[in-house]
Amino acid sequence: MIKVAMLSFWHVHARDYAKQATEHPDTEITAVWDEQPERGRKEAEARGVRFFESLDELLAQQDIDGVIVDTPTNMHRDVMVAAARAGKHIFTEKVVATTLKECNEILAAVEEAGVKLTVSLPRLNAGYTEAVQDVIRQGLLGDLTLVRTRLSHNGAIPSERGSLGWSPAHFFDAELCGGGAMIDLGRHPMYLARLFLGPPESVSANYGYVTGKEVEDNAVSVLRYENGALAIVEAGFVNRYSPFVVEVHGTEGSLLYSTHDNKLLIRSSKLADQTEWSVRELPAERPSAFHQWVSHIQNGTTASENIALAADLTRLMEASNRSARSSAPVRLSDLQP
């Protein structure tokens, strides 16, 4: 049995991960720490486990094998470096960190300690993602020229659920989160764009502030590639019915997927019927990132692809934030490693 500790319930998905850890047959939650002791103590009592006010004391416990990190994003570097140095395996909410420098410090500590790290990038495991990759691998779209990915909701729009919107108020704190719509929702379409097209040469971002909060609630990042290809990543907190969208276009065809009908459509000059859009069947989802983390611990393997994509996600988010502040493109090669 792998014994894990929950490190904070700050993030909205913390209870989801706690549920996965409770339901997995090979993991057990045995301790909680939280930067807000009252919240942490309440969560620990609800689960009948130990609560630690001191993170160092928790990490010193020999009977804790791993940690699930759901702290504010600006605490990720210190918390995960400490966990790695204490020999604890790490499952973490994305992004790894807000800057490439801090991300690299975390990854270096993980590698030096030999612990297993997996980052929650859930849409990598979706059936539509595997279907898109399969179409690309088959060459049905030709040379890729444009990727568009979008994820948005209305969490910042005032309603009966809250004067600031239904998202937690701390998700609008620029210091804690490292940004707004782009680093929160935009990370999903961002890592998918990176998956489909690879790392870009530069990023240009524009952020909007529809509701007047200190973080952006309407955002677009454009990734530019040396061969002329582009990726458009869109995110927002101010759209009530906007579906999740993936578009991949190339010299020989186009692919469309949207949650408004959950269908993946393709039209290609390389298919027998070039005049109609055809529907592709979606394969089953892969095991969750949490299940993959447990498997890596048990089998002594490394989540190499997951970690590489997570590192690039941090790189792309830092470039987006810098570009939005400067109103100029940011080359990824100019970021401090």
mmCIF file of C-alpha atoms in Angstrom:
data_model
loop_
_atom_site.group_PDB
_atom_site.id
_atom_site.type_symbol
_atom_site.label_atom_id
_atom_site.label_comp_id
_atom_site.label_asym_id
_atom_site.label_seq_id
_atom_site.Cartn_x
_atom_site.Cartn_y
_atom_site.Cartn_z
ATOM 1 C CA MET A 1 0.000 0.000 0.000
ATOM 2 C CA ILE A 2 1.340 3.427 -1.017
ATOM 3 C CA LYS A 3 0.687 5.921 1.764
ATOM 4 C CA VAL A 4 0.176 9.495 0.604
ATOM 5 C CA ALA A 5 -0.314 12.899 2.169
ATOM 6 C CA MET A 6 -2.483 15.694 0.822
ATOM 7 C CA LEU A 7 -0.530 18.936 0.651
ATOM 8 C CA SER A 8 -3.226 21.638 0.746
ATOM 9 C CA PHE A 9 -6.835 21.809 -0.353
ATOM 10 C CA TRP A 10 -6.391 25.207 -2.016
ATOM 11 C CA HIS A 11 -7.064 23.989 -5.543
ATOM 12 C CA VAL A 12 -10.597 23.226 -6.742
ATOM 13 C CA HIS A 13 -9.511 19.740 -7.830
ATOM 14 C CA ALA A 14 -7.913 18.759 -4.499
ATOM 15 C CA ARG A 15 -10.946 16.789 -3.356
ATOM 16 C CA ASP A 16 -11.097 15.058 -6.754
ATOM 17 C CA TYR A 17 -7.529 13.815 -6.282
ATOM 18 C CA ALA A 18 -8.277 12.851 -2.698
ATOM 19 C CA LYS A 19 -11.204 10.809 -4.014
ATOM 20 C CA GLN A 20 -8.949 9.080 -6.546
ATOM 21 C CA ALA A 21 -6.424 8.278 -3.822
ATOM 22 C CA THR A 22 -9.167 6.901 -1.567
ATOM 23 C CA GLU A 23 -10.703 4.772 -4.317
ATOM 24 C CA HIS A 24 -7.455 3.413 -5.745
ATOM 25 C CA PRO A 25 -6.803 -0.061 -4.294
ATOM 26 C CA ASP A 26 -3.085 0.597 -3.867
ATOM 27 C CA THR A 27 -3.087 4.047 -2.220
ATOM 28 C CA GLU A 28 -4.190 5.379 1.144
ATOM 29 C CA ILE A 29 -4.340 8.945 2.468
ATOM 30 C CA THR A 30 -2.686 9.023 5.879
ATOM 31 C CA ALA A 31 -1.922 12.712 6.490
ATOM 32 C CA VAL A 32 -2.802 16.298 5.557
ATOM 33 C CA TRP A 33 -0.903 19.571 5.601
ATOM 34 C CA ASP A 34 -2.360 22.883 4.507
ATOM 35 C CA GLU A 35 -1.007 26.417 4.383
ATOM 36 C CA GLN A 36 -4.359 27.333 5.959
ATOM 37 C CA PRO A 37 -4.343 25.179 9.121
ATOM 38 C CA GLU A 38 -8.062 25.500 9.803
ATOM 39 C CA ARG A 39 -8.952 24.162 6.364
ATOM 40 C CA GLY A 40 -6.379 21.402 6.567
ATOM 41 C CA ARG A 41 -7.424 20.316 10.023
ATOM 42 C CA LYS A 42 -11.053 20.103 8.893
ATOM 43 C CA GLU A 43 -10.128 17.947 5.883
ATOM 44 C CA ALA A 44 -7.937 15.686 8.009
ATOM 45 C CA GLU A 45 -10.676 15.190 10.598
ATOM 46 C CA ALA A 46 -13.197 14.357 7.874
ATOM 47 C CA ARG A 47 -10.862 11.587 6.670
ATOM 48 C CA GLY A 48 -9.772 10.401 10.090
ATOM 49 C CA VAL A 49 -6.073 11.034 9.390
ATOM 50 C CA ARG A 50 -3.245 13.008 10.950
ATOM 51 C CA PHE A 51 -2.956 16.768 10.426
ATOM 52 C CA PHE A 52 0.435 18.485 10.472
ATOM 53 C CA GLU A 53 0.803 22.234 10.918
ATOM 54 C CA SER A 54 4.453 21.909 9.906
ATOM 55 C CA LEU A 55 5.239 20.780 6.361
ATOM 56 C CA ASP A 56 8.759 19.800 7.410
ATOM 57 C CA GLU A 57 7.363 17.581 10.160
ATOM 58 C CA LEU A 58 5.023 15.846 7.728
ATOM 59 C CA LEU A 59 7.791 15.277 5.192
ATOM 60 C CA ALA A 60 9.975 13.777 7.921
ATOM 61 C CA GLN A 61 7.475 10.962 8.504
ATOM 62 C CA GLN A 62 8.999 7.716 7.274
ATOM 63 C CA ASP A 63 5.627 6.063 6.720
ATOM 64 C CA ILE A 64 4.572 8.590 4.059
ATOM 65 C CA ASP A 65 5.587 7.475 0.571
ATOM 66 C CA GLY A 66 4.196 10.237 -1.613
ATOM 67 C CA VAL A 67 2.387 13.574 -1.677
ATOM 68 C CA ILE A 68 -0.418 15.122 -3.714
ATOM 69 C CA VAL A 69 0.319 18.822 -4.220
ATOM 70 C CA ASP A 70 -2.640 21.222 -4.476
ATOM 71 C CA THR A 71 -1.084 24.343 -2.974
ATOM 72 C CA PRO A 72 -1.268 27.819 -4.516
ATOM 73 C CA THR A 73 0.831 27.813 -7.668
ATOM 74 C CA ASN A 74 3.352 30.284 -6.259
ATOM 75 C CA MET A 75 4.213 27.737 -3.535
ATOM 76 C CA HIS A 76 4.907 24.845 -5.914
ATOM 77 C CA ARG A 77 8.654 25.366 -6.128
ATOM 78 C CA ASP A 78 9.333 25.367 -2.387
ATOM 79 C CA VAL A 79 6.840 22.599 -1.551
ATOM 80 C CA MET A 80 7.914 20.190 -4.290
ATOM 81 C CA VAL A 81 11.648 20.724 -3.830
ATOM 82 C CA ALA A 82 11.196 20.005 -0.119
ATOM 83 C CA ALA A 83 9.093 16.914 -0.862
ATOM 84 C CA ALA A 84 11.617 15.555 -3.351
ATOM 85 C CA ARG A 85 14.533 16.095 -0.963
ATOM 86 C CA ALA A 86 12.547 14.221 1.685
ATOM 87 C CA GLY A 87 12.269 11.272 -0.708
ATOM 88 C CA LYS A 88 8.540 11.585 -1.367
ATOM 89 C CA HIS A 89 6.987 10.751 -4.724
ATOM 90 C CA ILE A 90 4.984 13.677 -6.129
ATOM 91 C CA PHE A 91 1.662 13.966 -7.919
ATOM 92 C CA THR A 92 0.922 17.613 -8.641
ATOM 93 C CA GLU A 93 -1.687 19.901 -10.040
ATOM 94 C CA LYS A 94 -0.579 21.829 -13.125
ATOM 95 C CA VAL A 95 1.270 24.053 -13.870
ATOM 96 C CA VAL A 96 4.516 22.772 -12.373
ATOM 97 C CA ALA A 97 5.575 26.371 -11.698
ATOM 98 C CA THR A 98 5.013 29.862 -13.085
ATOM 99 C CA THR A 99 8.544 30.231 -14.463
ATOM 100 C CA LEU A 100 10.908 27.942 -16.342
ATOM 101 C CA LYS A 101 13.629 28.604 -13.748
ATOM 102 C CA GLU A 102 11.463 27.344 -10.860
ATOM 103 C CA CYS A 103 10.200 24.419 -12.930
ATOM 104 C CA ASN A 104 13.761 23.342 -13.695
ATOM 105 C CA GLU A 105 14.666 23.587 -10.004
ATOM 106 C CA ILE A 106 11.784 21.234 -9.169
ATOM 107 C CA LEU A 107 12.712 18.781 -11.911
ATOM 108 C CA ALA A 108 16.357 18.808 -10.828
ATOM 109 C CA ALA A 109 15.368 18.012 -7.235
ATOM 110 C CA VAL A 110 13.108 15.178 -8.429
ATOM 111 C CA GLU A 111 15.838 13.679 -10.577
ATOM 112 C CA GLU A 112 18.482 13.959 -7.855
ATOM 113 C CA ALA A 113 16.202 12.295 -5.296
ATOM 114 C CA GLY A 114 15.066 9.567 -7.696
ATOM 115 C CA VAL A 115 11.397 10.047 -6.789
ATOM 116 C CA LYS A 116 8.491 9.635 -9.214
ATOM 117 C CA LEU A 117 6.756 12.764 -10.487
ATOM 118 C CA THR A 118 3.551 12.916 -12.504
ATOM 119 C CA VAL A 119 1.703 16.112 -13.420
ATOM 120 C CA SER A 120 -2.065 16.194 -13.829
ATOM 121 C CA LEU A 121 -2.543 16.859 -17.553
ATOM 122 C CA PRO A 122 -5.879 15.055 -17.881
ATOM 123 C CA ARG A 123 -6.720 15.827 -21.494
ATOM 124 C CA LEU A 124 -3.643 13.943 -22.639
ATOM 125 C CA ASN A 125 -5.550 10.801 -21.692
ATOM 126 C CA ALA A 126 -8.838 11.617 -23.421
ATOM 127 C CA GLY A 127 -10.068 9.506 -26.294
ATOM 128 C CA TYR A 128 -10.322 12.524 -28.613
ATOM 129 C CA THR A 129 -6.648 13.325 -28.010
ATOM 130 C CA GLU A 130 -5.576 9.837 -29.049
ATOM 131 C CA ALA A 131 -7.872 10.054 -32.094
ATOM 132 C CA VAL A 132 -6.345 13.377 -33.180
ATOM 133 C CA GLN A 133 -2.824 12.012 -32.784
ATOM 134 C CA ASP A 134 -3.759 8.931 -34.812
ATOM 135 C CA VAL A 135 -5.040 11.071 -37.694
ATOM 136 C CA ILE A 136 -1.848 13.149 -37.605
ATOM 137 C CA ARG A 137 0.340 10.039 -37.524
ATOM 138 C CA GLN A 138 -1.459 8.664 -40.568
ATOM 139 C CA GLY A 139 -0.558 11.812 -42.506
ATOM 140 C CA LEU A 140 -4.183 12.430 -43.484
ATOM 141 C CA LEU A 141 -3.868 16.169 -42.911
ATOM 142 C CA GLY A 142 -0.605 16.585 -44.829
ATOM 143 C CA ASP A 143 1.789 19.173 -43.446
ATOM 144 C CA LEU A 144 0.168 20.805 -40.410
ATOM 145 C CA THR A 145 -0.401 24.536 -40.820
ATOM 146 C CA LEU A 146 -2.800 25.569 -38.052
ATOM 147 C CA VAL A 147 -4.001 24.258 -34.688
ATOM 148 C CA ARG A 148 -6.767 25.970 -32.729
ATOM 149 C CA THR A 149 -7.657 24.864 -29.196
ATOM 150 C CA ARG A 150 -10.179 26.538 -26.901
ATOM 151 C CA LEU A 151 -11.482 26.069 -23.348
ATOM 152 C CA SER A 152 -13.662 28.597 -21.561
ATOM 153 C CA HIS A 153 -16.400 28.952 -18.944
ATOM 154 C CA ASN A 154 -18.334 31.723 -17.167
ATOM 155 C CA GLY A 155 -16.673 31.425 -13.762
ATOM 156 C CA ALA A 156 -15.902 35.149 -13.474
ATOM 157 C CA ILE A 157 -19.400 36.394 -14.332
ATOM 158 C CA PRO A 158 -21.379 37.593 -11.282
ATOM 159 C CA SER A 159 -24.432 35.476 -10.525
ATOM 160 C CA GLU A 160 -26.530 34.144 -7.672
ATOM 161 C CA ARG A 161 -23.605 31.808 -6.931
ATOM 162 C CA GLY A 162 -21.275 34.694 -6.101
ATOM 163 C CA SER A 163 -20.708 38.400 -6.661
ATOM 164 C CA LEU A 164 -17.347 37.671 -8.327
ATOM 165 C CA GLY A 165 -18.576 34.580 -10.166
ATOM 166 C CA TRP A 166 -18.726 30.915 -9.210
ATOM 167 C CA SER A 167 -14.961 30.310 -9.354
ATOM 168 C CA PRO A 168 -13.234 30.564 -5.952
ATOM 169 C CA ALA A 169 -12.182 34.146 -5.202
ATOM 170 C CA HIS A 170 -8.557 33.065 -4.758
ATOM 171 C CA PHE A 171 -8.490 31.975 -8.414
ATOM 172 C CA PHE A 172 -8.537 35.683 -9.251
ATOM 173 C CA ASP A 173 -5.402 36.381 -7.162
ATOM 174 C CA ALA A 174 -2.526 37.087 -9.546
ATOM 175 C CA GLU A 175 0.186 36.408 -6.945
ATOM 176 C CA LEU A 176 -1.181 33.040 -5.849
ATOM 177 C CA CYS A 177 -2.116 31.784 -9.308
ATOM 178 C CA GLY A 178 0.493 33.361 -11.551
ATOM 179 C CA GLY A 179 -2.246 34.678 -13.817
ATOM 180 C CA GLY A 180 -5.856 34.123 -14.751
ATOM 181 C CA ALA A 181 -7.741 32.451 -17.570
ATOM 182 C CA MET A 182 -4.685 31.477 -19.587
ATOM 183 C CA ILE A 183 -2.700 29.759 -16.840
ATOM 184 C CA ASP A 184 -5.836 28.203 -15.337
ATOM 185 C CA LEU A 185 -8.078 27.020 -18.189
ATOM 186 C CA GLY A 186 -5.660 27.798 -21.002
ATOM 187 C CA ARG A 187 -3.139 25.241 -19.811
ATOM 188 C CA HIS A 188 -5.291 22.425 -21.211
ATOM 189 C CA PRO A 189 -5.558 23.731 -24.784
ATOM 190 C CA MET A 190 -1.931 24.891 -24.484
ATOM 191 C CA TYR A 191 -0.438 21.459 -23.791
ATOM 192 C CA LEU A 192 -2.636 19.964 -26.500
ATOM 193 C CA ALA A 193 -1.390 22.506 -29.053
ATOM 194 C CA ARG A 194 2.155 21.679 -27.953
ATOM 195 C CA LEU A 195 1.416 17.954 -28.282
ATOM 196 C CA PHE A 196 0.076 18.271 -31.827
ATOM 197 C CA LEU A 197 2.577 20.785 -33.254
ATOM 198 C CA GLY A 198 5.626 20.527 -31.004
ATOM 199 C CA PRO A 199 7.470 23.412 -29.284
ATOM 200 C CA PRO A 200 7.094 26.766 -31.069
ATOM 201 C CA GLU A 201 9.681 29.397 -31.808
ATOM 202 C CA SER A 202 7.812 32.262 -30.136
ATOM 203 C CA VAL A 203 4.581 33.230 -28.378
ATOM 204 C CA SER A 204 2.391 36.319 -28.766
ATOM 205 C CA ALA A 205 -0.402 36.811 -26.232
ATOM 206 C CA ASN A 206 -3.234 39.264 -25.668
ATOM 207 C CA TYR A 207 -5.211 39.347 -22.414
ATOM 208 C CA GLY A 208 -8.591 40.977 -21.796
ATOM 209 C CA TYR A 209 -10.145 42.102 -18.497
ATOM 210 C CA VAL A 210 -13.895 42.013 -19.097
ATOM 211 C CA THR A 211 -14.928 41.871 -15.417
ATOM 212 C CA GLY A 212 -12.179 44.195 -14.159
ATOM 213 C CA LYS A 213 -10.375 41.647 -11.997
ATOM 214 C CA GLU A 214 -6.624 41.756 -11.432
ATOM 215 C CA VAL A 215 -6.171 38.649 -13.587
ATOM 216 C CA GLU A 216 -7.177 38.245 -17.217
ATOM 217 C CA ASP A 217 -10.555 36.663 -17.874
ATOM 218 C CA ASN A 218 -10.319 36.567 -21.685
ATOM 219 C CA ALA A 219 -7.096 35.423 -23.330
ATOM 220 C CA VAL A 220 -5.480 34.332 -26.590
ATOM 221 C CA SER A 221 -1.932 33.087 -27.187
ATOM 222 C CA VAL A 222 -0.550 32.534 -30.673
ATOM 223 C CA LEU A 223 2.345 30.092 -31.036
ATOM 224 C CA ARG A 224 4.544 30.670 -34.066
ATOM 225 C CA TYR A 225 6.685 27.974 -35.715
ATOM 226 C CA GLU A 226 9.733 28.265 -37.939
ATOM 227 C CA ASN A 227 7.966 26.521 -40.826
ATOM 228 C CA GLY A 228 5.133 29.069 -40.798
ATOM 229 C CA ALA A 229 2.630 26.969 -38.840
ATOM 230 C CA LEU A 230 0.590 28.627 -36.101
ATOM 231 C CA ALA A 231 -1.307 27.473 -33.030
ATOM 232 C CA ILE A 232 -4.076 29.595 -31.513
ATOM 233 C CA VAL A 233 -4.814 28.901 -27.835
ATOM 234 C CA GLU A 234 -7.948 30.506 -26.390
ATOM 235 C CA ALA A 235 -9.232 30.627 -22.805
ATOM 236 C CA GLY A 236 -11.755 32.607 -20.824
ATOM 237 C CA PHE A 237 -13.789 33.010 -17.652
ATOM 238 C CA VAL A 238 -16.584 35.016 -19.318
ATOM 239 C CA ASN A 239 -18.297 32.656 -21.762
ATOM 240 C CA ARG A 240 -21.434 30.851 -20.633
ATOM 241 C CA TYR A 241 -21.824 28.265 -23.383
ATOM 242 C CA SER A 242 -18.471 28.093 -25.133
ATOM 243 C CA PRO A 243 -17.637 24.457 -25.989
ATOM 244 C CA PHE A 244 -14.202 22.888 -25.764
ATOM 245 C CA VAL A 245 -12.820 22.954 -29.317
ATOM 246 C CA VAL A 246 -9.914 21.360 -31.177
ATOM 247 C CA GLU A 247 -9.165 22.151 -34.808
ATOM 248 C CA VAL A 248 -6.178 20.800 -36.727
ATOM 249 C CA HIS A 249 -5.640 21.950 -40.308
ATOM 250 C CA GLY A 250 -3.062 20.946 -42.887
ATOM 251 C CA THR A 251 -2.197 21.037 -46.566
ATOM 252 C CA GLU A 252 -4.293 17.900 -47.280
ATOM 253 C CA GLY A 253 -7.139 18.021 -44.791
ATOM 254 C CA SER A 254 -8.822 19.318 -41.654
ATOM 255 C CA LEU A 255 -9.978 17.814 -38.373
ATOM 256 C CA LEU A 256 -12.631 19.230 -36.029
ATOM 257 C CA TYR A 257 -13.674 18.177 -32.532
ATOM 258 C CA SER A 258 -16.067 19.945 -30.186
ATOM 259 C CA THR A 259 -17.904 19.038 -27.012
ATOM 260 C CA HIS A 260 -21.095 20.560 -28.422
ATOM 261 C CA ASP A 261 -21.665 17.200 -30.140
ATOM 262 C CA ASN A 262 -18.637 15.122 -29.015
ATOM 263 C CA LYS A 263 -17.862 14.183 -32.595
ATOM 264 C CA LEU A 264 -14.487 14.148 -34.323
ATOM 265 C CA LEU A 265 -14.868 15.083 -37.994
ATOM 266 C CA ILE A 266 -12.248 14.749 -40.705
ATOM 267 C CA ARG A 267 -12.087 15.680 -44.358
ATOM 268 C CA SER A 268 -8.963 14.787 -46.345
ATOM 269 C CA SER A 269 -7.773 14.599 -49.922
ATOM 270 C CA LYS A 270 -6.165 11.284 -48.969
ATOM 271 C CA LEU A 271 -9.484 9.596 -48.187
ATOM 272 C CA ALA A 272 -11.644 7.890 -50.809
ATOM 273 C CA ASP A 273 -14.519 10.341 -50.314
ATOM 274 C CA GLN A 274 -13.015 13.809 -50.447
ATOM 275 C CA THR A 275 -16.349 15.644 -50.674
ATOM 276 C CA GLU A 276 -17.812 14.839 -47.252
ATOM 277 C CA TRP A 277 -16.824 15.115 -43.610
ATOM 278 C CA SER A 278 -16.484 11.691 -41.997
ATOM 279 C CA VAL A 279 -16.924 10.861 -38.302
ATOM 280 C CA ARG A 280 -14.047 9.131 -36.520
ATOM 281 C CA GLU A 281 -14.753 6.793 -33.640
ATOM 282 C CA LEU A 282 -13.136 7.855 -30.383
ATOM 283 C CA PRO A 283 -11.072 5.244 -28.515
ATOM 284 C CA ALA A 284 -11.435 4.648 -24.794
ATOM 285 C CA GLU A 285 -9.666 6.980 -22.405
ATOM 286 C CA ARG A 286 -6.240 6.022 -21.109
ATOM 287 C CA PRO A 287 -5.715 5.543 -17.352
ATOM 288 C CA SER A 288 -5.799 8.797 -15.398
ATOM 289 C CA ALA A 289 -2.638 10.693 -14.537
ATOM 290 C CA PHE A 290 -3.072 9.598 -10.916
ATOM 291 C CA HIS A 291 -3.257 5.926 -11.924
ATOM 292 C CA GLN A 292 -0.173 6.415 -14.085
ATOM 293 C CA TRP A 293 1.679 7.941 -11.112
ATOM 294 C CA VAL A 294 0.886 4.936 -8.947
ATOM 295 C CA SER A 295 2.057 2.625 -11.731
ATOM 296 C CA HIS A 296 5.360 4.498 -12.058
ATOM 297 C CA ILE A 297 5.966 4.148 -8.312
ATOM 298 C CA GLN A 298 5.168 0.437 -8.381
ATOM 299 C CA ASN A 299 7.173 -0.382 -11.516
ATOM 300 C CA GLY A 300 10.118 1.989 -11.073
ATOM 301 C CA THR A 301 9.356 3.737 -14.372
ATOM 302 C CA THR A 302 9.405 7.445 -15.230
ATOM 303 C CA ALA A 303 6.635 9.629 -16.676
ATOM 304 C CA SER A 304 9.036 11.016 -19.287
ATOM 305 C CA GLU A 305 6.485 12.301 -21.825
ATOM 306 C CA ASN A 306 4.250 13.745 -19.117
ATOM 307 C CA ILE A 307 7.150 15.585 -17.480
ATOM 308 C CA ALA A 308 8.492 16.919 -20.795
ATOM 309 C CA LEU A 309 5.068 18.266 -21.767
ATOM 310 C CA ALA A 310 4.580 19.751 -18.299
ATOM 311 C CA ALA A 311 7.939 21.532 -18.529
ATOM 312 C CA ASP A 312 7.010 22.924 -21.931
ATOM 313 C CA LEU A 313 3.651 24.019 -20.531
ATOM 314 C CA THR A 314 5.421 26.124 -17.896
ATOM 315 C CA ARG A 315 7.677 27.544 -20.602
ATOM 316 C CA LEU A 316 4.703 28.480 -22.787
ATOM 317 C CA MET A 317 2.778 30.029 -19.899
ATOM 318 C CA GLU A 318 5.736 32.156 -18.839
ATOM 319 C CA ALA A 319 6.179 33.307 -22.443
ATOM 320 C CA SER A 320 2.453 34.118 -22.710
ATOM 321 C CA ASN A 321 2.466 36.183 -19.519
ATOM 322 C CA ARG A 322 5.582 38.062 -20.586
ATOM 323 C CA SER A 323 4.178 38.716 -24.042
ATOM 324 C CA ALA A 324 0.884 40.027 -22.684
ATOM 325 C CA ARG A 325 2.741 42.397 -20.342
ATOM 326 C CA SER A 326 5.108 43.680 -23.014
ATOM 327 C CA SER A 327 2.700 43.622 -25.992
ATOM 328 C CA ALA A 328 5.446 41.900 -27.977
ATOM 329 C CA PRO A 329 6.323 38.353 -29.065
ATOM 330 C CA VAL A 330 8.536 36.360 -26.696
ATOM 331 C CA ARG A 331 10.995 33.799 -28.046
ATOM 332 C CA LEU A 332 11.166 30.659 -25.940
ATOM 333 C CA SER A 333 14.941 30.648 -26.262
ATOM 334 C CA ASP A 334 15.038 33.967 -24.370
ATOM 335 C CA LEU A 335 13.506 32.552 -21.172
ATOM 336 C CA GLN A 336 15.839 32.059 -18.223
ATOM 337 C CA PRO A 337 16.491 28.308 -17.763
#
